[in-house]
PDB file of C-alpha atoms in Angstrom:
ATOM      1  CA  PHE A   1     -28.984 -12.736 -20.309  1.00 50.00           C
ATOM      2  CA  PHE A   2     -26.335 -15.303 -21.262  1.00 51.00           C
ATOM      3  CA  SER A   3     -27.438 -18.925 -21.443  1.00 54.00           C
ATOM      4  CA  ASP A   4     -23.955 -20.389 -21.005  1.00 57.00           C
ATOM      5  CA  GLU A   5     -20.274 -19.446 -21.049  1.00 59.00           C
ATOM      6  CA  SER A   6     -20.066 -19.713 -24.843  1.00 65.00           C
ATOM      7  CA  ASP A   7     -22.208 -16.548 -25.071  1.00 70.00           C
ATOM      8  CA  ALA A   8     -19.821 -14.636 -22.808  1.00 75.00           C
ATOM      9  CA  VAL A   9     -17.633 -11.901 -24.216  1.00 76.00           C
ATOM     10  CA  GLU A  10     -14.323 -10.955 -22.633  1.00 81.00           C
ATOM     11  CA  LEU A  11     -13.557  -7.279 -22.187  1.00 81.00           C
ATOM     12  CA  PRO A  12      -9.857  -6.913 -21.428  1.00 84.00           C
ATOM     13  CA  ILE A  13      -8.973  -3.764 -19.507  1.00 84.00           C
ATOM     14  CA  LYS A  14      -5.469  -2.484 -18.902  1.00 85.00           C
ATOM     15  CA  PHE A  15      -5.066  -0.283 -15.861  1.00 84.00           C
ATOM     16  CA  ILE A  16      -1.742   1.384 -15.031  1.00 85.00           C
ATOM     17  CA  PRO A  17      -2.100   3.517 -11.900  1.00 84.00           C
ATOM     18  CA  GLN A  18       0.475   6.166 -11.115  1.00 80.00           C
ATOM     19  CA  TYR A  19      -0.143   6.210  -7.363  1.00 79.00           C
ATOM     20  CA  ALA A  20      -1.726   4.140  -4.621  1.00 77.00           C
ATOM     21  CA  GLY A  21      -5.363   4.978  -3.986  1.00 79.00           C
ATOM     22  CA  CYS A  22      -8.924   4.192  -4.945  1.00 83.00           C
ATOM     23  CA  TYR A  23      -9.865   4.634  -8.620  1.00 86.00           C
ATOM     24  CA  HIS A  24     -13.463   4.665  -9.898  1.00 87.00           C
ATOM     25  CA  CYS A  25     -14.473   4.020 -13.500  1.00 89.00           C
ATOM     26  CA  GLN A  26     -17.664   3.556 -15.516  1.00 91.00           C
ATOM     27  CA  ILE A  27     -17.808   1.436 -18.646  1.00 90.00           C
ATOM     28  CA  LEU A  28     -20.719   2.066 -20.982  1.00 91.00           C
ATOM     29  CA  LEU A  29     -21.577  -0.735 -23.430  1.00 89.00           C
ATOM     30  CA  LYS A  30     -24.190  -0.036 -26.127  1.00 91.00           C
ATOM     31  CA  SER A  31     -25.780  -2.140 -28.826  1.00 89.00           C
ATOM     32  CA  SER A  32     -28.868  -1.659 -30.953  1.00 91.00           C
ATOM     33  CA  CYS A  33     -31.050  -3.387 -28.332  1.00 90.00           C
ATOM     34  CA  ASP A  34     -29.170  -3.007 -25.032  1.00 90.00           C
ATOM     35  CA  VAL A  35     -27.335  -0.472 -22.893  1.00 92.00           C
ATOM     36  CA  ARG A  36     -25.240  -1.531 -19.898  1.00 90.00           C
ATOM     37  CA  VAL A  37     -23.200   0.505 -17.427  1.00 91.00           C
ATOM     38  CA  TYR A  38     -20.578  -1.235 -15.325  1.00 89.00           C
ATOM     39  CA  GLU A  39     -19.034   0.539 -12.386  1.00 90.00           C
ATOM     40  CA  ILE A  40     -15.532  -0.555 -11.452  1.00 89.00           C
ATOM     41  CA  GLU A  41     -13.555   0.345  -8.373  1.00 86.00           C
ATOM     42  CA  CYS A  42      -9.843  -0.458  -8.279  1.00 85.00           C
ATOM     43  CA  VAL A  43      -7.921  -0.216  -5.023  1.00 80.00           C
ATOM     44  CA  VAL A  44      -4.181   0.116  -5.462  1.00 81.00           C
ATOM     45  CA  ASN A  45      -1.784  -0.525  -2.590  1.00 76.00           C
ATOM     46  CA  THR A  46       1.890   0.259  -2.552  1.00 73.00           C
ATOM     47  CA  ASN A  47       4.383  -2.560  -2.484  1.00 69.00           C
ATOM     48  CA  HIS A  48       5.151  -3.854   0.971  1.00 63.00           C
ATOM     49  CA  ALA A  49       8.044  -1.782   2.246  1.00 63.00           C
ATOM     50  CA  GLU A  50      10.246  -2.470   5.208  1.00 69.00           C
ATOM     51  CA  ALA A  51      12.360   0.013   7.064  1.00 71.00           C
ATOM     52  CA  GLU A  52      14.802  -0.247   9.898  1.00 77.00           C
ATOM     53  CA  LEU A  53      15.544   2.464  12.435  1.00 79.00           C
ATOM     54  CA  GLU A  54      18.436   2.377  14.843  1.00 82.00           C
ATOM     55  CA  PHE A  55      18.219   4.496  17.978  1.00 78.00           C
ATOM     56  CA  VAL A  56      21.329   5.346  19.955  1.00 82.00           C
ATOM     57  CA  THR A  57      20.908   7.343  23.145  1.00 84.00           C
ATOM     58  CA  PRO A  58      22.134   7.197  26.740  1.00 84.00           C
ATOM     59  CA  ALA A  59      19.864   5.448  29.240  1.00 81.00           C
ATOM     60  CA  TYR A  60      16.991   7.626  30.470  1.00 84.00           C
ATOM     61  CA  GLN A  61      17.404  10.094  27.573  1.00 89.00           C
ATOM     62  CA  ALA A  62      14.753  10.188  24.892  1.00 90.00           C
ATOM     63  CA  VAL A  63      15.365  10.379  21.178  1.00 91.00           C
ATOM     64  CA  ILE A  64      12.616  11.175  18.676  1.00 92.00           C
ATOM     65  CA  GLN A  65      12.557  10.141  15.016  1.00 91.00           C
ATOM     66  CA  ASP A  66       9.946  11.844  12.840  1.00 93.00           C
ATOM     67  CA  ILE A  67       8.663   9.313  10.284  1.00 91.00           C
ATOM     68  CA  PRO A  68       7.219  10.974   7.150  1.00 90.00           C
ATOM     69  CA  ILE A  69       3.821   9.758   5.898  1.00 90.00           C
ATOM     70  CA  SER A  70       2.539  11.018   2.526  1.00 87.00           C
ATOM     71  CA  ASN A  71      -1.089  10.554   1.537  1.00 86.00           C
ATOM     72  CA  VAL A  72      -1.307  10.386  -2.256  1.00 80.00           C
ATOM     73  CA  SER A  73      -4.665   8.596  -2.177  1.00 79.00           C
ATOM     74  CA  SER A  74      -8.072  10.068  -2.960  1.00 78.00           C
ATOM     75  CA  GLN A  75      -9.302  10.186   0.645  1.00 84.00           C
ATOM     76  CA  ASP A  76      -8.269  11.319   4.115  1.00 90.00           C
ATOM     77  CA  TRP A  77      -6.410   8.782   6.266  1.00 90.00           C
ATOM     78  CA  GLU A  78      -6.786   8.037   9.951  1.00 91.00           C
ATOM     79  CA  LEU A  79      -3.929   5.678  10.811  1.00 91.00           C
ATOM     80  CA  GLN A  80      -3.671   3.668  14.001  1.00 91.00           C
ATOM     81  CA  ALA A  81      -0.202   3.031  15.417  1.00 91.00           C
ATOM     82  CA  ILE A  82       0.564  -0.160  17.294  1.00 89.00           C
ATOM     83  CA  LEU A  83       3.910   0.076  19.047  1.00 89.00           C
ATOM     84  CA  GLU A  84       5.603  -3.028  20.402  1.00 86.00           C
ATOM     85  CA  GLY A  85       8.672  -3.094  22.596  1.00 85.00           C
ATOM     86  CA  GLU A  86       9.688  -1.400  25.801  1.00 86.00           C
ATOM     87  CA  GLY A  87      10.587   2.270  25.714  1.00 88.00           C
ATOM     88  CA  PHE A  88       8.756   3.178  22.471  1.00 90.00           C
ATOM     89  CA  TYR A  89       6.118   5.895  22.520  1.00 93.00           C
ATOM     90  CA  GLY A  90       4.033   7.763  19.965  1.00 94.00           C
ATOM     91  CA  PRO A  91       0.504   8.949  19.307  1.00 95.00           C
ATOM     92  CA  PRO A  92      -1.997   6.078  18.991  1.00 94.00           C
ATOM     93  CA  VAL A  93      -3.694   7.736  15.986  1.00 94.00           C
ATOM     94  CA  ILE A  94      -2.469  10.105  13.290  1.00 94.00           C
ATOM     95  CA  LYS A  95      -4.601  11.824  10.647  1.00 94.00           C
ATOM     96  CA  VAL A  96      -3.192  12.640   7.216  1.00 93.00           C
ATOM     97  CA  GLY A  97      -5.409  14.611   4.876  1.00 92.00           C
ATOM     98  CA  LEU A  98      -5.822  14.018   1.174  1.00 88.00           C
ATOM     99  CA  GLY A  99      -2.667  15.106  -0.651  1.00 87.00           C
ATOM    100  CA  GLU A 100      -0.930  16.012   2.600  1.00 91.00           C
ATOM    101  CA  ALA A 101       2.178  14.803   4.392  1.00 92.00           C
ATOM    102  CA  ALA A 102       2.575  14.377   8.126  1.00 94.00           C
ATOM    103  CA  LEU A 103       5.313  13.347  10.514  1.00 94.00           C
ATOM    104  CA  TYR A 104       4.782  10.538  13.009  1.00 94.00           C
ATOM    105  CA  PRO A 105       6.947  11.293  16.080  1.00 95.00           C
ATOM    106  CA  LEU A 106       8.322   7.949  17.264  1.00 94.00           C
ATOM    107  CA  MET A 107      10.077   8.314  20.608  1.00 93.00           C
ATOM    108  CA  PHE A 108      12.467   5.856  22.216  1.00 90.00           C
ATOM    109  CA  LYS A 109      13.224   6.410  25.886  1.00 88.00           C
ATOM    110  CA  PRO A 110      15.183   3.537  27.440  1.00 86.00           C
ATOM    111  CA  ILE A 111      14.839   2.978  31.164  1.00 82.00           C
ATOM    112  CA  ALA A 112      18.061   0.969  31.307  1.00 79.00           C
ATOM    113  CA  GLU A 113      21.050   0.129  29.153  1.00 76.00           C
ATOM    114  CA  CYS A 114      19.956  -2.173  26.333  1.00 69.00           C
TER     115      CYS A 114
END
């Protein structure tokens, strides 16, 4: 038990993840009169990425673009798709297993020239 901040000891940790995901770690600290185990969970997200797709198709004809999704995390993913804009269609949910890749079929089917 620490009585004030002057008794605190800093424990710097350097963590360099290779991939996005959830990383678990245990730190064991021992002294002659105490043993402590700290459990740490680090969640790593990828940098925000933006992409732009351009669809060109005659009116009333559909075009499908398969968007690759790779799951390099440590758990299965169930992703929800929210599509905005007229003429865009795709599955509302896609599941990508641990270590797997999947294609999200985004369809654009214009009902008029636009």
